[in-house]
Amino acid sequence: MTDNANTNNVVDEYQKTKNKEELKGHLISFAMMIVATLIAFGIVASGVMGKIYAIPVLVLLAVVQVAFQFYYFMHLKEKGNSMTALLIYGGIWAAALTVTGLGAITWW
Amino acid sequence: MSVTATQKRGLGSAIWDYLTTVDHKKIAHLYLAGGGLFFILGGIEALLIRIQLMKPENDFVSAGLYNEIITMHGTTMIFLAAMPLLLGLMNAAMPLQIGARDVAFPFLNSLGFWLFMLGGILLNCSWFMGGAPDAGWTAYAPLSTTSPGHGVDFYILGLQIAGAGTLMGGINFLVTIINMRAPGMTYMRMPLFTWTTFITSILILFAFPALTIGLFLLMFERLFGAAFFDVSLGGNAIIWQHLFWIFGHPEVYILILPCFGVFSDVFSTFSRKRLFGYTAMVFSTIVIAFLGFMVWAHHMFTVGLGPVANTIFSVATMAIAVPTGVKIFNWLATLWGGRITVNSAMLWSLAFIPSFTIGGMTGVMVATVAADYQYHDTYFVIAHFHYVIVGGTVFGIFAGLHYWWPKMFGRILNEALGKTAFWLFFIGFHLTFFIQHFLGLMGMPRRYWVFLEDQGLDTGNLISSIGAFFMAAGVIIFFINIIYTAAKGEKVSGDPYDGRTLEWSIASPPPHYNFKQLPLVRGLDPLWIEKMEGNGKMTPAEPLGDIHMPNNSFIPFMISFGLFIAGFGFIYHNDNMIGTIAMFGGMAIALLSMLTRSVKDDLGYHISKEELEKEAE
C-alpha cells in the first residue's frame, strides 16, 4: 500500500475487518447456495420424494436462494437500501396477489 | 450550447427545441398540450354521446358509430387525457418541490412523452382507417377478439405504445424522488404532491405490466392466431377481465392520488396553515395504494366468481373508504381556522370535497355484492365513476393548472374567467351526472345507443344532455383563459401566493437549471420555515459551481416514430405487403435509434460558474 495507509491506519484496519467479514458472508452464502442446488438436484435425480412433496420443497429452496442472492450478492442487507427492499417486496406482493387471485378464481 | 444562445430564436427553432427537449419543464408543457388536445377530442365524443341520448330513439348517430364513440371516449379520457395531464403536472412541479435540477433520466422522460403522443395519435388514426375500436374501453373478450375490422387492433397497438411511455414516466419519477432530493429533504418533509407522485409511480410500475401482458395476449389472439381467450380452443375469456382489472383498478388510483396531492398543497397554501395530519395523509395514501391491488374483482361481481371471492373483494373494497375518509377529514381540518383565500384553484378544490364524497358513497353502494347485481351495467355505475373521475381527477387537474400556471409560464390565469369556467363546469357536471344515478336505478342500461319513449327516462336524459353543454362551455372558457393569459395575462413574481414549498423559492418560469444552488431544507414546508424565521429565502446547501446539464436529443422522437410506423405494420401485416414492410421498417428505425443512443457517448454540458454569476446581474 502507499503512504496513505500509514496515516489512515485505524480506518484501514476497520475496512480490513469489514472486508473480511463480508467475504466470509459471501463464501458462506455461496456454499449454502451450492448445497441447496445439490439438494434440489438430489431430490429429483434420486426420486426419494413424490411429486406432491418435491415441488413445494424445490420452490422453498428457490425462495431461499433468491433471498441469499438479494441480501448477500446484491447488497440488500446494507444500510440505505430500505426503499429498494420496500419496492421489491411491494412488487412481489402485487405479483403474488395476481397469481393467487387468478389461480384461485379462474382455475381452482 | 450556452445560456444566451437559447434566448433569441424563430418559430422553427422553437419547434425543434420542443421536439428534442429533455428539460422536465418543457416536457411538462408538451404533456399538457398533448393531454389537452386529447381532452378536447374525448370531450367532443362525450357531447356526441349526450346529443344521441338527448331524446328517445334518436338517430343522430348509428348504433355501430355509437359503439366506436363510447369506446374512444373512455379510452381517450383515461389513457390520453387524464394520465398525461397528470404526468404534465408531475413533471412541472415535482422536481421543483424536491429541489432537483431535473428528473433522474431526462432522456427517458422525453421518450416517455413521445411514446404516449404517437401511441395516442396511432389510436386516433383508426377514425380515418376503417373505423375506431368498438369493444368498449375495457375491450372484454370475446367481444374484442371477434370484433371485425381493424378497430380493436388500433386499440391494442396504440395503448401498448402509450402504456410503455407511461411506465417509463413512472420509473423515472421513482428514481428521481429516491435519489435526487435536495439536502435535508427527507421523505417525511416532502410536499404531499411529491408523495402522491411517488406512490402513483409505484402503482404505475406494478399495475401497467398486467395491461402490457393483457394487450400482448389480445394482440397475438387477433393478429397471430393464438387462442388465449377462445373457449372453443381451450382458452378462457375471463383471463382478459382479470388482467384488465388487475391493471384497471390500480389505474383509477393512479388517476386520483396525484389529485389528492394537488388538493393537499392547494388547501394548505390558501388556508395559510400547514397540512393537518401530514403523517396520516402520507400513510393513508400508502394504504390506499396497498389496498388498491386487492380489489380488482369488484368489477366482476356478476361474472360468477362465487360468494367467497365476491365477499373478500367486497370487504377489501369497502376498507378503502377508511383511508379516503381520513383524507377528507384532514382536508376539512386544514381549512378549519385557516385564513382562507378563495381563488380559482381553491374553488376547484373546495368543490372536489362534496363531489368526490358523493362518488365515494356510491362507491360503497356498488361494492355491496347483493346490491351490485341491481346496479351493474346501468347508468348508476356511469354516474358513480364520473363523480370520482370528473369530481376528483378533472377538478384536481384544473386546480393544479390554476395553482402552478404562474410557476410554469410566469403569468397568472385570469381569475374572472377562471371562476366563470369553474361555475359553468361545476353546475354542468352535477346536472349531467346526478340525474344519471336515478336513470340507473330505474334500469337504464349503459352502452345502449337508444332508449324507448315513455319509460320515465326522457326528462332525465334531456337534463343530463343539457348539463354536458354547460361543461363544454366551461372548458371552452378555460381555453379562452389560456389564450387571454398568454396574450395579456398579468405577469407575476416567483412567489405569487406566499407559498410554502420549494417551487415558490425560484423565479417564474424557472431557469432551465432550476436551482442555481441546491437549497438546504430544514423541515416540512421549507420556504415557509425560512419566511417565519425572517430569512425570506432558502439557504443554499452548496457553493456556486458549474452545473451539469443533459444535451437535447432527437433520438426519443425517432424511437417513438419507429414504433408508431411498426404499429401500423403490425395491424396491416396480414392484409398486404406494405404492412409487412412497415412492420420491419418501423422496428428497424426504432432499434437503430436505440443502438445509436447506446454507442454514442452523450455526456451533456456544463453551465460555468461565470455564466451563472453573469446571469444574476
XYZ file of C-alpha atoms in Angstrom:
725
model
C 0.000 0.000 0.000
C 1.017 3.643 -0.326
C 1.922 6.127 2.414
C -1.709 6.855 2.839
C -2.144 3.520 4.518
C 0.069 4.518 7.462
C -1.760 7.737 8.227
C -5.116 6.080 7.935
C -4.136 3.012 9.874
C -7.227 2.902 12.034
C -9.608 3.319 9.137
C -7.683 0.765 7.145
C -7.841 -1.748 9.960
C -11.585 -1.214 10.227
C -12.027 -1.598 6.491
C -9.983 -4.780 6.537
C -12.101 -6.464 9.199
C -15.206 -5.354 7.391
C -13.993 -6.755 4.079
C -13.040 -9.964 5.796
C -16.488 -10.306 7.305
C -18.121 -9.563 4.000
C -16.013 -12.166 2.249
C -16.950 -14.646 4.943
C -20.609 -13.867 4.417
C -20.229 -14.255 0.676
C -18.435 -17.567 0.972
C -20.904 -18.997 3.465
C -23.906 -17.956 1.378
C -22.200 -19.238 -1.764
C -21.592 -22.605 -0.120
C -25.154 -22.750 1.120
C -26.468 -21.950 -2.326
C -24.412 -24.774 -3.791
C -25.717 -27.091 -1.096
C -29.269 -26.009 -1.832
C -28.755 -26.645 -5.529
C -27.267 -30.074 -4.809
C -30.226 -30.950 -2.593
C -32.619 -29.830 -5.320
C -30.844 -31.978 -7.910
C -30.650 -34.851 -5.453
C -34.358 -34.819 -4.773
C -35.256 -35.005 -8.430
C -32.500 -37.391 -9.504
C -32.939 -39.934 -6.722
C -36.726 -39.781 -6.755
C -36.953 -40.077 -2.945
C -39.925 -37.749 -2.865
C -43.166 -37.921 -4.743
C -44.258 -35.054 -6.973
C -46.546 -33.610 -4.306
C -43.678 -33.183 -1.826
C -40.883 -32.460 -4.270
C -42.444 -29.379 -5.875
C -43.041 -27.406 -2.643
C -39.548 -28.315 -1.390
C -37.988 -27.129 -4.647
C -39.975 -23.883 -4.520
C -38.866 -23.348 -0.915
C -35.213 -23.909 -1.846
C -35.601 -21.467 -4.730
C -37.022 -18.808 -2.410
C -34.080 -19.276 -0.007
C -31.635 -18.920 -2.886
C -33.302 -15.745 -4.136
C -33.112 -14.317 -0.615
C -29.370 -15.096 -0.450
C -28.915 -13.534 -3.847
C -30.725 -10.339 -2.847
C -29.193 -9.943 0.593
C -25.589 -11.056 0.153
C -24.726 -10.618 -3.502
C -26.943 -7.674 -4.369
C -26.156 -5.910 -1.057
C -29.746 -5.518 0.057
C -28.658 -6.094 3.673
C -26.601 -2.926 3.679
C -27.911 0.373 5.006
C -29.630 2.833 2.692
C -31.376 0.153 0.682
C -34.646 0.148 2.589
C -36.563 1.819 -0.245
C -35.205 -0.717 -2.731
C -36.242 -3.523 -0.397
C -39.675 -1.992 0.081
C -40.206 -1.731 -3.671
C -39.023 -5.298 -4.251
C -41.402 -6.600 -1.587
C -44.179 -4.429 -2.952
C -43.629 -5.908 -6.394
C -43.537 -9.442 -5.001
C -46.752 -8.692 -3.124
C -48.552 -7.404 -6.205
C -47.331 -10.362 -8.283
C -48.293 -12.872 -5.590
C -51.773 -11.379 -5.304
C -52.207 -11.573 -9.047
C -51.064 -15.170 -9.282
C -53.060 -16.413 -6.291
C -56.109 -14.405 -7.313
C -56.038 -15.669 -10.875
C -55.143 -19.183 -9.780
C -57.781 -19.430 -7.087
C -60.618 -17.811 -9.000
C -60.076 -18.940 -12.567
C -58.633 -22.409 -12.409
C -59.196 -23.787 -8.952
C -24.815 25.309 -26.029
C -24.669 28.375 -23.862
C -27.469 30.007 -21.951
C -27.504 33.122 -24.134
C -27.710 31.085 -27.340
C -31.171 29.829 -26.396
C -32.635 33.275 -25.832
C -33.449 34.520 -29.339
C -34.991 32.173 -31.854
C -37.620 31.787 -34.528
C -40.641 29.511 -34.735
C -38.753 26.717 -36.494
C -36.087 26.517 -33.843
C -38.744 26.659 -31.118
C -40.458 23.606 -32.640
C -37.105 21.849 -32.986
C -36.369 22.754 -29.376
C -39.577 21.096 -28.194
C -39.007 18.028 -30.419
C -35.611 17.440 -28.870
C -36.004 18.815 -25.365
C -35.104 16.771 -22.317
C -35.972 19.559 -19.849
C -38.695 18.404 -17.446
C -40.423 21.806 -17.578
C -40.732 21.763 -21.370
C -41.789 18.120 -21.334
C -44.488 19.223 -18.883
C -45.680 21.765 -21.483
C -45.728 19.010 -24.100
C -47.682 16.658 -21.822
C -50.207 19.388 -21.041
C -50.595 20.310 -24.719
C -50.930 16.674 -25.810
C -53.256 15.792 -22.943
C -55.287 18.940 -23.589
C -55.697 18.024 -27.266
C -56.974 14.545 -26.408
C -59.158 16.032 -23.650
C -60.898 18.106 -26.329
C -61.296 15.030 -28.566
C -62.706 12.982 -25.673
C -64.976 15.881 -24.779
C -66.349 16.091 -28.324
C -67.049 12.356 -28.175
C -68.854 12.882 -24.853
C -71.003 15.591 -26.433
C -71.866 13.284 -29.338
C -72.980 10.635 -26.824
C -75.162 13.134 -24.973
C -76.657 14.505 -28.222
C -77.556 10.960 -29.263
C -79.211 10.310 -25.892
C -80.946 13.698 -25.735
C -84.295 12.257 -26.842
C -85.761 8.759 -27.078
C -84.952 6.665 -30.148
C -82.709 9.358 -31.563
C -80.931 8.611 -34.846
C -78.166 11.219 -34.648
C -75.502 8.502 -34.917
C -75.806 4.862 -35.966
C -75.500 2.023 -33.476
C -72.071 0.987 -34.769
C -70.706 4.523 -34.673
C -72.126 4.954 -31.176
C -70.117 1.917 -30.006
C -66.998 3.458 -31.511
C -67.697 6.791 -29.833
C -68.219 5.376 -26.328
C -65.121 3.190 -26.676
C -62.984 6.077 -27.814
C -64.451 8.455 -25.220
C -63.456 6.152 -22.361
C -60.071 5.161 -23.779
C -59.142 8.704 -24.735
C -60.194 10.274 -21.453
C -58.412 7.739 -19.238
C -55.217 6.985 -21.164
C -54.710 10.007 -23.380
C -56.194 12.914 -21.416
C -56.227 12.354 -17.650
C -52.932 10.466 -17.335
C -50.767 12.750 -19.499
C -52.269 15.873 -17.917
C -51.305 14.457 -14.516
C -47.859 13.442 -15.790
C -47.560 17.016 -17.066
C -48.309 18.450 -13.635
C -45.884 15.993 -12.042
C -43.156 16.971 -14.483
C -43.825 20.650 -13.917
C -43.909 20.642 -10.126
C -42.340 17.546 -8.587
C -38.640 18.139 -9.425
C -39.014 21.728 -8.186
C -40.719 20.573 -4.990
C -37.845 18.293 -4.026
C -35.179 20.795 -5.051
C -33.821 18.871 -8.058
C -32.364 20.292 -11.281
C -34.129 17.761 -13.480
C -35.561 14.265 -13.312
C -33.174 11.324 -12.921
C -33.372 10.266 -16.593
C -34.143 13.291 -18.791
C -33.763 11.243 -21.996
C -36.269 8.680 -20.734
C -38.641 11.485 -19.798
C -38.670 12.722 -23.378
C -39.030 9.168 -24.708
C -41.993 8.605 -22.386
C -43.767 11.654 -23.752
C -43.212 10.841 -27.426
C -44.330 7.244 -26.942
C -47.541 8.492 -25.311
C -48.153 11.107 -28.009
C -47.532 8.856 -31.007
C -49.418 5.977 -29.364
C -52.377 8.318 -28.902
C -52.171 9.548 -32.482
C -51.981 5.930 -33.716
C -55.133 5.095 -31.762
C -56.977 8.084 -33.207
C -55.836 7.304 -36.757
C -58.370 4.466 -36.559
C -61.162 7.001 -37.198
C -59.813 7.550 -40.716
C -58.706 3.987 -41.433
C -61.853 1.887 -41.426
C -63.383 2.607 -38.048
C -62.406 3.100 -34.423
C -62.332 0.343 -31.791
C -65.852 -0.588 -30.737
C -65.491 -3.136 -27.916
C -65.730 -0.674 -25.014
C -62.755 0.869 -23.233
C -62.442 -2.409 -21.286
C -62.243 -4.429 -24.548
C -63.694 -7.560 -22.964
C -63.034 -10.833 -24.758
C -64.704 -12.387 -26.734
C -66.283 -9.133 -27.967
C -62.834 -7.667 -28.617
C -61.402 -10.829 -30.147
C -64.267 -11.208 -32.613
C -64.817 -7.523 -33.441
C -64.484 -7.233 -37.239
C -62.167 -4.792 -38.982
C -59.046 -3.258 -37.507
C -60.593 -1.039 -34.819
C -59.572 -3.136 -31.834
C -56.101 -3.653 -33.357
C -55.603 0.106 -33.192
C -56.700 -0.007 -29.544
C -54.128 -2.730 -28.775
C -51.144 -1.180 -30.531
C -51.989 2.398 -29.571
C -52.321 1.580 -25.879
C -49.267 -0.677 -25.942
C -47.081 2.158 -27.218
C -48.668 4.827 -24.999
C -48.515 2.460 -21.992
C -44.791 1.873 -22.464
C -44.334 5.643 -22.258
C -46.312 5.864 -19.030
C -44.317 3.018 -17.488
C -41.101 4.880 -18.288
C -42.509 8.031 -16.731
C -43.367 6.144 -13.544
C -39.914 4.568 -13.190
C -38.293 7.927 -13.886
C -40.254 9.666 -11.119
C -39.482 6.871 -8.651
C -35.729 7.138 -9.194
C -35.928 10.928 -9.129
C -37.686 11.037 -5.776
C -35.488 8.354 -4.204
C -32.172 9.786 -5.391
C -32.464 13.454 -6.186
C -33.973 15.155 -3.156
C -32.170 18.320 -2.034
C -30.005 18.184 1.125
C -32.299 17.927 4.152
C -35.357 16.885 2.123
C -36.154 13.670 3.994
C -39.111 11.527 2.957
C -41.288 12.953 5.712
C -40.537 16.521 4.632
C -41.713 16.028 1.052
C -44.786 18.022 -0.025
C -47.904 15.887 -0.369
C -47.940 16.243 -4.172
C -44.451 14.738 -4.304
C -45.588 11.941 -2.010
C -48.603 11.137 -4.145
C -46.438 11.293 -7.289
C -44.154 8.754 -5.622
C -46.982 6.398 -4.642
C -48.639 6.826 -8.040
C -45.373 5.890 -9.738
C -45.213 2.711 -7.661
C -48.753 1.913 -8.785
C -47.777 2.556 -12.412
C -44.742 0.293 -12.018
C -46.778 -2.591 -10.608
C -50.059 -2.186 -12.485
C -49.024 -1.440 -16.060
C -47.262 -4.781 -16.655
C -50.642 -6.504 -16.249
C -52.052 -4.312 -19.035
C -48.990 -4.906 -21.189
C -49.413 -8.670 -20.853
C -53.163 -8.495 -21.444
C -52.646 -6.417 -24.583
C -49.945 -8.784 -25.820
C -52.264 -11.771 -25.402
C -55.036 -9.907 -27.216
C -52.616 -8.863 -29.953
C -51.448 -12.433 -30.533
C -55.028 -13.648 -30.499
C -56.220 -11.104 -33.066
C -53.163 -10.767 -35.301
C -51.197 -14.008 -34.998
C -53.896 -16.642 -34.496
C -53.359 -17.514 -30.824
C -56.340 -18.610 -28.691
C -55.824 -17.421 -25.128
C -59.410 -16.227 -24.766
C -61.109 -18.590 -27.212
C -63.146 -21.099 -25.215
C -63.685 -23.414 -28.197
C -59.911 -23.883 -28.456
C -59.336 -24.362 -24.725
C -58.830 -20.702 -23.809
C -60.601 -18.726 -21.097
C -62.322 -15.411 -21.776
C -62.282 -14.452 -18.075
C -58.476 -14.165 -18.051
C -58.734 -10.910 -20.002
C -61.137 -9.448 -17.466
C -58.786 -10.374 -14.612
C -55.695 -8.978 -16.327
C -57.520 -5.839 -17.386
C -58.841 -5.096 -13.903
C -55.645 -6.079 -12.093
C -54.312 -3.164 -14.084
C -57.560 -1.217 -14.240
C -58.280 -0.805 -10.591
C -54.849 0.494 -9.586
C -55.235 2.712 -12.655
C -58.135 4.605 -11.081
C -55.919 5.254 -8.055
C -53.182 6.375 -10.426
C -55.720 8.919 -11.637
C -56.912 10.117 -8.247
C -53.867 10.031 -5.939
C -51.887 12.817 -7.703
C -55.011 14.968 -7.432
C -55.158 14.275 -3.700
C -51.644 15.704 -3.632
C -52.683 18.792 -5.616
C -55.601 19.453 -3.266
C -53.411 18.985 -0.191
C -50.921 21.582 -1.463
C -53.672 23.985 -2.569
C -55.582 23.713 0.720
C -52.541 24.303 2.886
C -51.261 27.202 0.744
C -54.569 29.058 0.594
C -55.505 28.354 4.216
C -52.084 29.634 5.356
C -51.693 26.569 7.560
C -49.517 23.517 7.374
C -51.438 20.492 6.185
C -53.433 18.978 9.034
C -52.342 15.414 9.822
C -49.418 15.308 7.375
C -48.265 11.875 8.582
C -51.788 10.461 8.433
C -52.112 11.868 4.900
C -48.915 10.119 3.798
C -49.854 6.801 5.328
C -53.448 6.887 4.120
C -52.055 7.348 0.589
C -49.858 4.292 1.080
C -52.779 2.279 2.468
C -54.991 3.225 -0.493
C -52.240 2.078 -2.885
C -51.754 -1.146 -0.920
C -55.454 -1.989 -0.844
C -55.838 -0.901 -4.468
C -54.229 -4.154 -5.623
C -56.671 -6.346 -3.714
C -59.970 -5.128 -5.073
C -59.913 -5.698 -8.821
C -62.611 -8.374 -8.824
C -65.248 -5.893 -7.612
C -65.585 -5.012 -11.303
C -66.540 -8.629 -11.895
C -69.156 -9.382 -9.218
C -71.712 -10.542 -11.783
C -69.246 -12.781 -13.654
C -69.961 -15.640 -11.249
C -66.798 -15.917 -9.202
C -68.723 -17.420 -6.303
C -69.839 -15.969 -2.973
C -66.469 -16.366 -1.197
C -64.447 -14.437 -3.777
C -67.159 -11.804 -4.073
C -67.263 -11.291 -0.312
C -63.494 -10.969 0.052
C -63.282 -8.370 -2.686
C -66.356 -6.572 -1.393
C -64.886 -6.191 2.109
C -61.482 -5.123 0.758
C -63.199 -2.515 -1.405
C -65.172 -1.048 1.464
C -61.976 -0.887 3.536
C -60.621 1.718 1.108
C -63.318 4.108 2.292
C -61.427 4.342 5.619
C -58.119 5.908 4.460
C -60.052 8.042 1.970
C -62.269 9.269 4.789
C -59.146 10.098 6.811
C -58.040 12.300 3.942
C -61.374 14.090 3.582
C -61.404 14.963 7.298
C -57.775 16.080 7.217
C -58.574 18.492 4.383
C -61.539 19.851 6.306
C -59.347 20.254 9.392
C -56.719 22.041 7.284
C -59.370 24.557 6.233
C -60.645 24.868 9.814
C -59.476 28.129 11.353
C -57.304 28.952 8.347
C -57.063 32.369 6.699
C -58.729 31.211 3.508
C -58.275 32.807 0.093
C -60.893 31.642 -2.401
C -59.442 31.841 -5.917
C -59.974 29.543 -8.898
C -57.548 26.860 -7.703
C -59.272 26.900 -4.330
C -62.770 26.799 -5.883
C -61.953 23.615 -7.817
C -60.501 22.125 -4.625
C -63.435 23.100 -2.422
C -65.908 21.733 -4.985
C -63.962 18.498 -5.083
C -64.771 17.614 -1.461
C -68.573 17.205 -1.729
C -68.442 15.917 -5.326
C -65.875 13.257 -4.567
C -67.627 12.289 -1.347
C -70.814 11.583 -3.305
C -68.757 9.407 -5.659
C -67.183 7.627 -2.692
C -70.569 6.989 -1.141
C -71.995 5.431 -4.306
C -68.702 3.513 -4.437
C -69.524 1.784 -1.173
C -73.009 1.116 -2.580
C -71.711 -0.622 -5.702
C -69.167 -2.503 -3.577
C -72.056 -4.290 -1.865
C -72.313 -7.500 -3.866
C -76.022 -8.178 -3.448
C -76.941 -4.629 -4.408
C -74.433 -4.575 -7.255
C -76.480 -7.136 -9.175
C -79.035 -4.332 -9.466
C -76.543 -1.537 -10.292
C -74.292 -3.486 -12.641
C -74.118 -2.136 -16.215
C -76.642 0.603 -15.525
C -76.264 4.365 -15.552
C -75.807 4.203 -11.771
C -72.275 2.927 -12.393
C -71.726 5.607 -15.045
C -72.797 8.254 -12.533
C -70.554 6.737 -9.827
C -67.330 6.688 -11.777
C -67.890 10.073 -13.374
C -68.380 11.503 -9.890
C -64.978 10.182 -8.804
C -63.102 10.732 -12.060
C -64.536 14.124 -13.015
C -65.212 15.268 -9.452
C -61.768 14.027 -8.387
C -59.332 13.887 -11.283
C -60.656 16.592 -13.610
C -61.268 19.023 -10.726
C -57.764 18.175 -9.491
C -56.217 18.843 -12.898
C -57.970 22.212 -13.152
C -56.934 23.105 -9.587
C -53.357 22.100 -10.346
C -53.310 24.044 -13.611
C -54.564 27.209 -11.895
C -52.139 26.682 -8.996
C -48.956 26.039 -10.996
C -49.738 28.071 -14.127
C -47.766 31.113 -12.845
C -44.848 28.823 -11.968
C -44.908 27.215 -15.419
C -45.407 30.309 -17.573
C -44.736 33.337 -15.395
C -48.272 34.658 -15.901
C -51.262 34.012 -13.688
C -54.527 32.758 -15.217
C -57.310 35.327 -15.239
C -59.426 34.964 -12.096
C -62.742 36.190 -13.522
C -62.548 33.798 -16.482
C -61.297 31.052 -14.191
C -64.234 31.418 -11.841
C -66.750 31.594 -14.713
C -65.292 28.405 -16.185
C -65.484 26.748 -12.788
C -69.132 27.607 -12.109
C -70.286 26.560 -15.600
C -68.384 23.284 -15.354
C -69.433 22.622 -11.762
C -73.145 23.205 -12.428
C -72.957 21.279 -15.698
C -71.177 18.381 -14.052
C -73.807 17.866 -11.358
C -76.598 18.448 -13.860
C -75.165 15.792 -16.164
C -74.327 13.073 -13.712
C -76.505 13.424 -10.617
C -79.645 12.537 -12.538
C -77.880 9.509 -14.007
C -77.937 7.827 -10.589
C -81.717 7.748 -10.836
C -81.738 6.775 -14.512
C -79.608 3.827 -13.480
C -81.853 2.871 -10.590
C -84.789 2.964 -12.991
C -82.940 0.380 -15.045
C -81.422 2.319 -17.946
C -78.549 0.113 -19.168
C -75.184 1.605 -20.120
C -73.667 1.314 -23.628
C -77.086 1.239 -25.378
C -77.374 3.665 -28.246
C -81.113 4.387 -27.803
C -83.765 4.243 -25.117
C -87.507 3.946 -25.613
C -90.100 6.651 -25.103
C -92.353 6.950 -22.028
C -90.344 4.737 -19.727
C -89.622 7.576 -17.334
C -86.196 8.164 -18.887
C -86.948 11.083 -21.224
C -86.647 14.071 -18.881
C -83.630 12.686 -17.046
C -81.676 12.177 -20.248
C -82.574 15.634 -21.532
C -81.347 17.244 -18.288
C -78.182 15.188 -18.465
C -77.505 16.342 -22.042
C -78.092 19.996 -21.138
C -75.569 19.620 -18.329
C -72.979 18.279 -20.781
C -73.213 21.511 -22.767
C -72.637 23.541 -19.615
C -69.463 21.511 -19.004
C -68.363 22.104 -22.603
C -68.926 25.856 -22.159
C -66.797 25.785 -19.001
C -63.954 24.046 -20.819
C -64.160 26.480 -23.744
C -63.905 29.418 -21.346
C -60.895 27.774 -19.703
C -59.178 27.557 -23.100
C -60.099 31.192 -23.819
C -58.496 31.980 -20.470
C -55.284 30.262 -21.558
C -55.141 32.298 -24.789
C -56.038 35.507 -22.967
C -53.381 34.874 -20.330
C -50.736 34.105 -22.927
C -51.506 37.384 -24.695
C -52.399 39.812 -21.942
C -52.058 37.927 -18.673
C -50.683 39.587 -15.577
C -47.009 38.818 -15.016
C -46.184 37.621 -11.533
C -43.166 37.139 -9.322
C -41.723 33.757 -8.422
C -43.961 33.541 -5.364
C -47.430 34.930 -6.177
C -49.293 33.047 -3.413
C -46.898 33.500 -0.499
C -46.168 29.803 -0.986
C -44.794 27.209 1.367
C -42.843 24.727 -0.735
C -39.591 24.854 -2.696
C -41.041 25.539 -6.147
C -42.032 29.030 -4.970
C -38.474 29.880 -3.906
C -37.283 30.307 -7.516
C -38.232 32.544 -10.434
C -41.356 32.033 -12.582
C -40.820 30.499 -15.070
C -37.795 28.795 -13.525
C -34.390 28.975 -15.257
C -33.634 25.766 -17.154
C -31.267 24.581 -14.410
C -33.990 25.269 -11.761
C -31.793 25.940 -8.727
C -28.591 27.931 -9.036
C -27.527 26.420 -5.737
C -29.385 23.460 -4.253
C -31.415 24.655 -1.255
C -30.958 23.438 2.300
C -34.244 22.033 3.565
C -34.894 22.409 7.281
C -38.358 20.917 7.639
C -41.803 20.441 6.144
C -42.893 23.476 4.077
C -39.234 24.625 3.809
C -39.883 28.033 2.265
C -42.472 28.842 4.940
C -39.952 27.999 7.685
C -37.449 30.446 6.203
C -40.157 33.110 5.904
C -41.238 32.637 9.522
C -37.656 32.950 10.694
C -37.229 36.159 8.761
C -34.825 34.873 6.102
C -37.364 35.099 3.316
C -35.365 32.848 1.022
C -33.778 29.416 1.050
C -30.280 28.957 2.450
C -28.028 27.403 -0.207
C -26.629 23.993 0.654
C -23.629 24.304 -1.672
C -21.297 26.982 -3.021
C -21.974 28.327 -6.515
C -20.376 25.966 -9.009
C -20.630 24.525 -12.511
C -23.951 22.876 -13.267
C -24.016 19.684 -15.299
C -26.907 19.604 -17.777
C -28.073 16.960 -20.279
C -27.955 17.626 -24.033
C -31.111 17.794 -26.115
C -31.772 14.727 -28.216
C -33.888 13.848 -31.247
C -33.488 10.115 -30.610
C -36.570 9.750 -28.320
C -38.765 11.042 -31.119
C -37.104 8.683 -33.615
C -37.590 5.621 -31.363
C -41.257 6.515 -30.839
C -41.735 7.264 -34.525
C -40.266 3.873 -35.433
C -42.669 2.112 -33.090
C -45.536 4.234 -34.474
C -44.769 3.010 -38.013
C -44.306 -0.531 -36.739
C -47.705 -0.247 -35.026
C -49.380 0.295 -38.405
C -47.278 -2.554 -39.748
C -48.479 -4.988 -37.085
C -52.086 -4.006 -37.734
C -51.899 -4.441 -41.520
C -49.253 -7.157 -41.944
C -51.902 -9.812 -42.632
C -53.538 -7.672 -45.314
C -50.809 -6.577 -47.653
C -47.110 -6.299 -48.313
C -46.919 -2.647 -47.263
C -47.965 -3.691 -43.772
C -45.127 -6.186 -43.529
C -42.648 -3.630 -44.833
C -43.906 -1.057 -42.303
C -43.617 -3.643 -39.512
C -39.971 -4.433 -40.240
C -39.084 -0.894 -41.323
C -40.591 0.674 -38.228
C -38.882 -1.763 -35.892
C -35.616 -1.127 -37.745
C -35.954 2.633 -37.198
C -36.723 2.113 -33.501
C -33.928 -0.415 -32.882
C -31.321 1.532 -34.853
C -32.223 4.666 -32.885
C -31.742 2.703 -29.669
C -28.408 1.407 -30.962
C -27.314 4.963 -31.799
C -28.188 6.011 -28.277
C -26.183 3.087 -26.846
C -22.983 3.548 -28.810
C -22.847 7.347 -28.907
C -21.433 8.920 -25.763
C -23.517 11.887 -24.701
C -22.064 13.386 -21.583
C -24.078 16.605 -21.550
C -22.599 20.035 -20.990
C -21.721 22.338 -18.121
C -23.058 25.771 -17.328
C -19.979 27.501 -15.968
C -19.871 29.368 -12.701
C -19.024 32.609 -14.545
C -22.133 32.353 -16.708
C -24.298 31.826 -13.638
C -22.751 34.832 -11.920
C -23.294 36.979 -15.005
C -26.932 35.949 -15.146
C -27.568 37.168 -11.630
C -26.991 40.760 -12.800
